Amino acid sequence: MELLRVVFRDHRWPFIGVMLLSLASAGLGIGIIAFINQRLIASTDAALSALPGFLGLLVLLLGVSLGSQLALTTLGHDFVYRLRGRLIKRILDTDVERLESLGSAHLLASLSSDVRNVTVAFVRLPELVQGVILSVASVVYLGYLSSAMLAVTALWVLVTLLVGWWMVSRVYAHLRHVRDAEDRLYQDFEAVIDGRKELALNRHRARRLYHEVYDLDARDYRHHVIRADTFHLSANNWANIMMLGAIGVAFYLANGLGWADTTVAATYALTLLFLRTPLIQAVGALPTLLSAQVAFDKLEALALAEAQPGFVPGTVKDDWQTLELRDVTYRYPSRGETPGFEVGPIDLTLRRGEQIFLIGGNGSGKSTLARLLTGLYRPLSGEIRIDGEPLAPEQWPAYRQYFASVFTDFHLFDQLLGPGGEAADAALLDAWLERLGMREKLEFVDRRVTSTQLSQGQRKRLALLLAICEQRDVLLLDEWAADQDPVFRRVFYRELLPAMRERGLTVFAISHDDSYFVHADRLLEMRDGRLAELTGDQRERATRDAVSRIE
């Protein structure tokens, strides 16, 4: 299984050490059965003198068994810790366009359900390992006592295991459906939580979402999880009953057919009773291991980037003067027979210190251009140049460090950071708190924002404050002023933009505020995925009425 392969690859020697402890535990267990057979059953005269040795073996078995199980459990949780960290790092190192194509529901399901399933599997792994090792050791000892009885008993146990394995395979099949249903349920949960306002205003939509989407997915989940549990419980009960039957078969072979004496039959019964619990636990652990395999399959299907060592993005020119998009194109994936929206070819040169405004209608490609410019999307063709030099593939992470942004779908972090990840500059923070009118609105604890009762406009001001504190070369603002009141919108264009210019900050702003286009050094327009610069009369007309340009 993938779980065992990965564990052996990443934790080879600790895993081997744990296996040796498990072997010692199994050996002690069989040794105690042999001790009982030779000193307490076959030789009744020495039973009293054998009691101290018997108790000593029990204490030793307790210590070794507990030690092996704790060692394996600790190893398992360490592996899960590393697995979760590697998954987070792979997400952080994966391009944004891949993450957006997956969707947050799939990623959240992997971070929660898949990692949880691996964790549960590791918790149950000691039961499987102990069961297998004890079974092998017991078979060797029973073969030593009577090979003929072992052959019949082994056949009986083999049938038990084959039927049990068939039931467990059905568990595996249904668990795959359960995992797919979980993905859909996470999407339903997102719809309920993110769409809570719309659903509160439209109860018909709420009813349809509940009955026609969520309830169907929940029923499908219930159906497959009940089927999985049914086969799991059947496998457990089958193993339990068949092991009891094996004891009866052993006594029949010994006493009924005369294959062995009563002492051997009693030892067989004692050994099978001893194996009954480990075998049932092993069969019970299999579904969790199969769930882990499903989880690994899901994680592999995400096709995330391999985790890179550290977070150092590399270096590019600090004193750049121009950033250029040369013949850049981008196409979204097709949906069925509908081709994906295409942007480009785009030629754009961004000069240091400029303040550029971009206009365009909905779906014209403005946000896609912003993602291409910032390096969040990799172009299908064309290239990005820094002072005329093409950007090499290994320079993409470093290139992105030129930019700070406030996208329309921004996430509001609570920690203010400086350019190198250190605490934000106190003087800069103080000045921009005043400019943004947020001094009385925000509360800080160790440079962390603790204020939660903020309007959307105030949240955007806080997002801008975080971006300013990062002191990047280029600030990208996607419809930032759209949620500001008229007074502060005027403050943004007439006071904040000049303050950014004084700091030498390059601004690329998506905006439809035609009354303020005069403050832009250049005015660009996206239309049907094509970029054009508006100059002269075109710019004058757009400044008078941007709406007429984008309709």
XYZ file of C-alpha atoms in Angstrom, residues 240-475:
236
model
C -14.967 -13.644 15.078
C -17.274 -16.594 14.473
C -14.877 -18.461 12.197
C -12.071 -18.217 14.758
C -14.366 -19.753 17.353
C -15.185 -22.437 14.791
C -11.471 -23.099 14.301
C -11.198 -23.974 18.002
C -13.970 -26.557 17.606
C -12.250 -27.970 14.512
C -8.974 -28.285 16.437
C -10.626 -30.278 19.247
C -12.477 -32.454 16.723
C -9.223 -33.263 14.900
C -7.431 -34.067 18.173
C -10.124 -35.899 20.140
C -12.475 -37.072 17.384
C -9.936 -38.231 14.804
C -7.038 -38.843 17.190
C -4.564 -36.599 15.362
C -3.081 -35.312 18.630
C -3.475 -35.546 22.353
C -5.589 -33.294 24.539
C -2.594 -31.157 25.533
C -1.907 -30.207 21.904
C -5.618 -29.552 21.315
C -5.722 -27.285 24.377
C -2.632 -25.431 23.140
C -4.241 -25.018 19.705
C -7.391 -23.653 21.347
C -5.370 -21.331 23.560
C -3.339 -20.060 20.590
C -6.434 -19.477 18.458
C -8.087 -17.645 21.323
C -4.920 -15.601 21.658
C -5.019 -14.824 17.912
C -8.733 -14.078 17.836
C -8.462 -10.491 19.069
C -5.377 -9.517 16.980
C -6.932 -10.977 13.830
C -10.249 -9.216 14.371
C -8.380 -5.978 15.067
C -6.321 -6.485 11.914
C -9.445 -7.042 9.832
C -10.996 -3.994 11.491
C -7.910 -1.915 10.694
C -7.975 -2.751 6.989
C -10.826 -0.367 6.068
C -8.974 2.551 7.666
C -5.865 1.649 5.674
C -7.976 1.443 2.545
C -9.397 4.868 3.387
C -5.822 6.093 3.608
C -5.150 4.690 0.145
C -8.198 6.558 -1.175
C -6.836 9.679 0.517
C -3.437 9.222 -1.132
C -5.154 8.778 -4.505
C -7.071 12.015 -3.943
C -3.930 13.885 -2.938
C -2.137 12.604 -6.016
C -5.060 13.657 -8.233
C -4.627 17.261 -7.069
C -1.469 17.397 -9.223
C 0.138 19.995 -6.969
C 3.680 21.224 -7.477
C 6.439 19.449 -5.624
C 7.404 21.156 -2.377
C 10.419 23.420 -2.773
C 12.975 23.816 0.002
C 12.325 26.972 2.020
C 10.595 30.152 0.917
C 13.491 32.024 -0.684
C 12.083 33.279 -4.030
C 15.447 33.977 -5.686
C 16.564 37.344 -7.004
C 15.811 39.687 -9.881
C 16.935 43.239 -10.570
C 16.177 45.675 -7.759
C 16.740 48.786 -9.882
C 14.497 47.834 -12.781
C 13.059 50.560 -14.966
C 10.611 48.701 -17.218
C 8.440 45.596 -16.931
C 7.221 44.394 -20.293
C 4.639 41.903 -21.543
C 5.659 40.942 -25.082
C 3.140 39.069 -27.291
C 1.613 37.474 -24.193
C -1.442 35.227 -24.624
C -3.490 33.202 -22.190
C -6.406 30.813 -22.684
C -8.683 29.383 -20.013
C -9.427 25.638 -20.193
C -12.324 24.608 -22.412
C -15.589 23.517 -20.829
C -17.042 20.741 -22.896
C -17.427 22.005 -26.434
C -17.173 25.651 -25.350
C -13.669 27.006 -25.933
C -12.010 28.842 -23.080
C -11.804 32.628 -23.070
C -8.593 33.880 -24.679
C -6.628 36.983 -23.756
C -4.001 38.525 -26.020
C -1.675 38.840 -27.697
C -0.814 41.657 -25.303
C 2.035 44.127 -25.526
C 2.436 46.285 -22.439
C 5.355 48.197 -20.984
C 5.153 49.354 -17.372
C 7.655 52.062 -16.443
C 8.861 52.544 -12.911
C 6.922 55.197 -11.007
C 3.969 55.310 -13.435
C 0.347 55.362 -12.371
C -1.697 53.436 -14.925
C -5.470 53.002 -14.972
C -7.159 50.084 -16.751
C -10.808 50.120 -17.816
C -12.990 47.516 -19.529
C -16.317 45.761 -19.317
C -17.122 42.682 -17.287
C -15.427 39.649 -18.799
C -13.142 41.742 -20.971
C -10.005 40.242 -19.388
C -8.974 42.962 -16.916
C -8.400 40.657 -13.959
C -6.683 38.100 -16.195
C -4.296 40.802 -17.393
C -3.635 41.754 -13.754
C -2.780 38.130 -12.944
C -0.511 37.865 -15.988
C 1.261 41.099 -15.111
C 1.892 39.991 -11.521
C 3.086 36.535 -12.597
C 0.208 34.693 -10.917
C -0.745 33.242 -14.306
C 1.898 31.927 -16.667
C 1.279 32.965 -20.280
C 0.468 30.378 -22.922
C 2.880 32.159 -25.255
C 4.965 35.292 -25.279
C 7.268 36.432 -22.510
C 7.747 38.877 -19.671
C 10.827 41.082 -19.795
C 12.661 43.079 -17.145
C 14.552 45.975 -18.720
C 14.448 44.085 -22.005
C 15.739 40.786 -20.570
C 13.332 37.812 -20.799
C 12.204 36.355 -17.482
C 13.678 32.875 -16.952
C 11.387 30.102 -15.576
C 13.299 29.923 -12.291
C 12.823 33.693 -11.815
C 9.012 33.586 -11.597
C 8.825 33.424 -7.765
C 11.278 36.339 -7.493
C 9.415 38.362 -10.140
C 6.192 38.111 -8.138
C 7.969 39.816 -5.230
C 7.825 43.094 -7.160
C 4.087 43.285 -6.513
C 1.697 43.974 -3.671
C -1.994 43.766 -4.479
C -5.565 44.235 -3.399
C -7.697 42.088 -5.688
C -11.493 42.180 -5.592
C -11.474 38.728 -3.939
C -8.717 39.654 -1.500
C -8.059 37.777 1.727
C -7.576 40.013 4.754
C -4.603 38.922 6.834
C -4.235 40.164 10.386
C -0.453 40.675 10.569
C 1.352 43.757 9.272
C 4.676 42.801 7.657
C 7.559 44.775 6.257
C 9.385 44.091 2.948
C 11.471 41.225 4.341
C 8.763 39.623 6.454
C 9.768 41.568 9.554
C 7.445 43.856 11.515
C 6.093 46.781 9.490
C 7.917 50.116 9.712
C 6.323 52.010 12.606
C 6.601 55.477 11.005
C 5.181 54.265 7.695
C 2.331 52.487 9.485
C 1.509 55.538 11.557
C 1.464 57.855 8.527
C -0.821 55.619 6.473
C -3.168 54.936 9.354
C -3.775 58.663 9.374
C -4.127 58.950 5.583
C -6.587 56.038 5.434
C -8.648 57.359 8.354
C -8.277 54.057 10.203
C -6.487 55.140 13.367
C -9.655 54.971 15.463
C -11.014 51.901 13.678
C -8.169 49.447 14.194
C -6.858 47.754 17.302
C -3.430 46.123 17.374
C -1.876 43.454 19.579
C 1.779 42.730 18.719
C 1.298 44.196 15.230
C -1.716 41.983 14.673
C -5.048 43.555 13.807
C -7.753 42.401 16.203
C -10.611 44.539 14.852
C -13.405 42.517 13.269
C -16.343 44.915 12.938
C -15.340 46.587 9.664
C -17.378 47.516 6.625
C -16.284 46.326 3.176
C -14.798 49.731 2.416
C -12.855 49.682 5.679
C -11.678 46.121 4.991
C -10.299 47.341 1.669
C -8.531 50.210 3.417
C -6.944 47.723 5.801
C -5.920 45.538 2.848
C -4.319 48.602 1.233
C -2.523 49.368 4.504
C -1.079 45.834 4.542
C 0.049 46.225 0.923
C 1.673 49.614 1.565
C 3.588 48.256 4.573
C 5.122 45.541 2.383
C 6.945 48.334 0.469
C 6.904 46.533 -2.870
C 7.784 48.271 -6.135
C 4.383 47.871 -7.816
C 0.932 48.154 -6.259
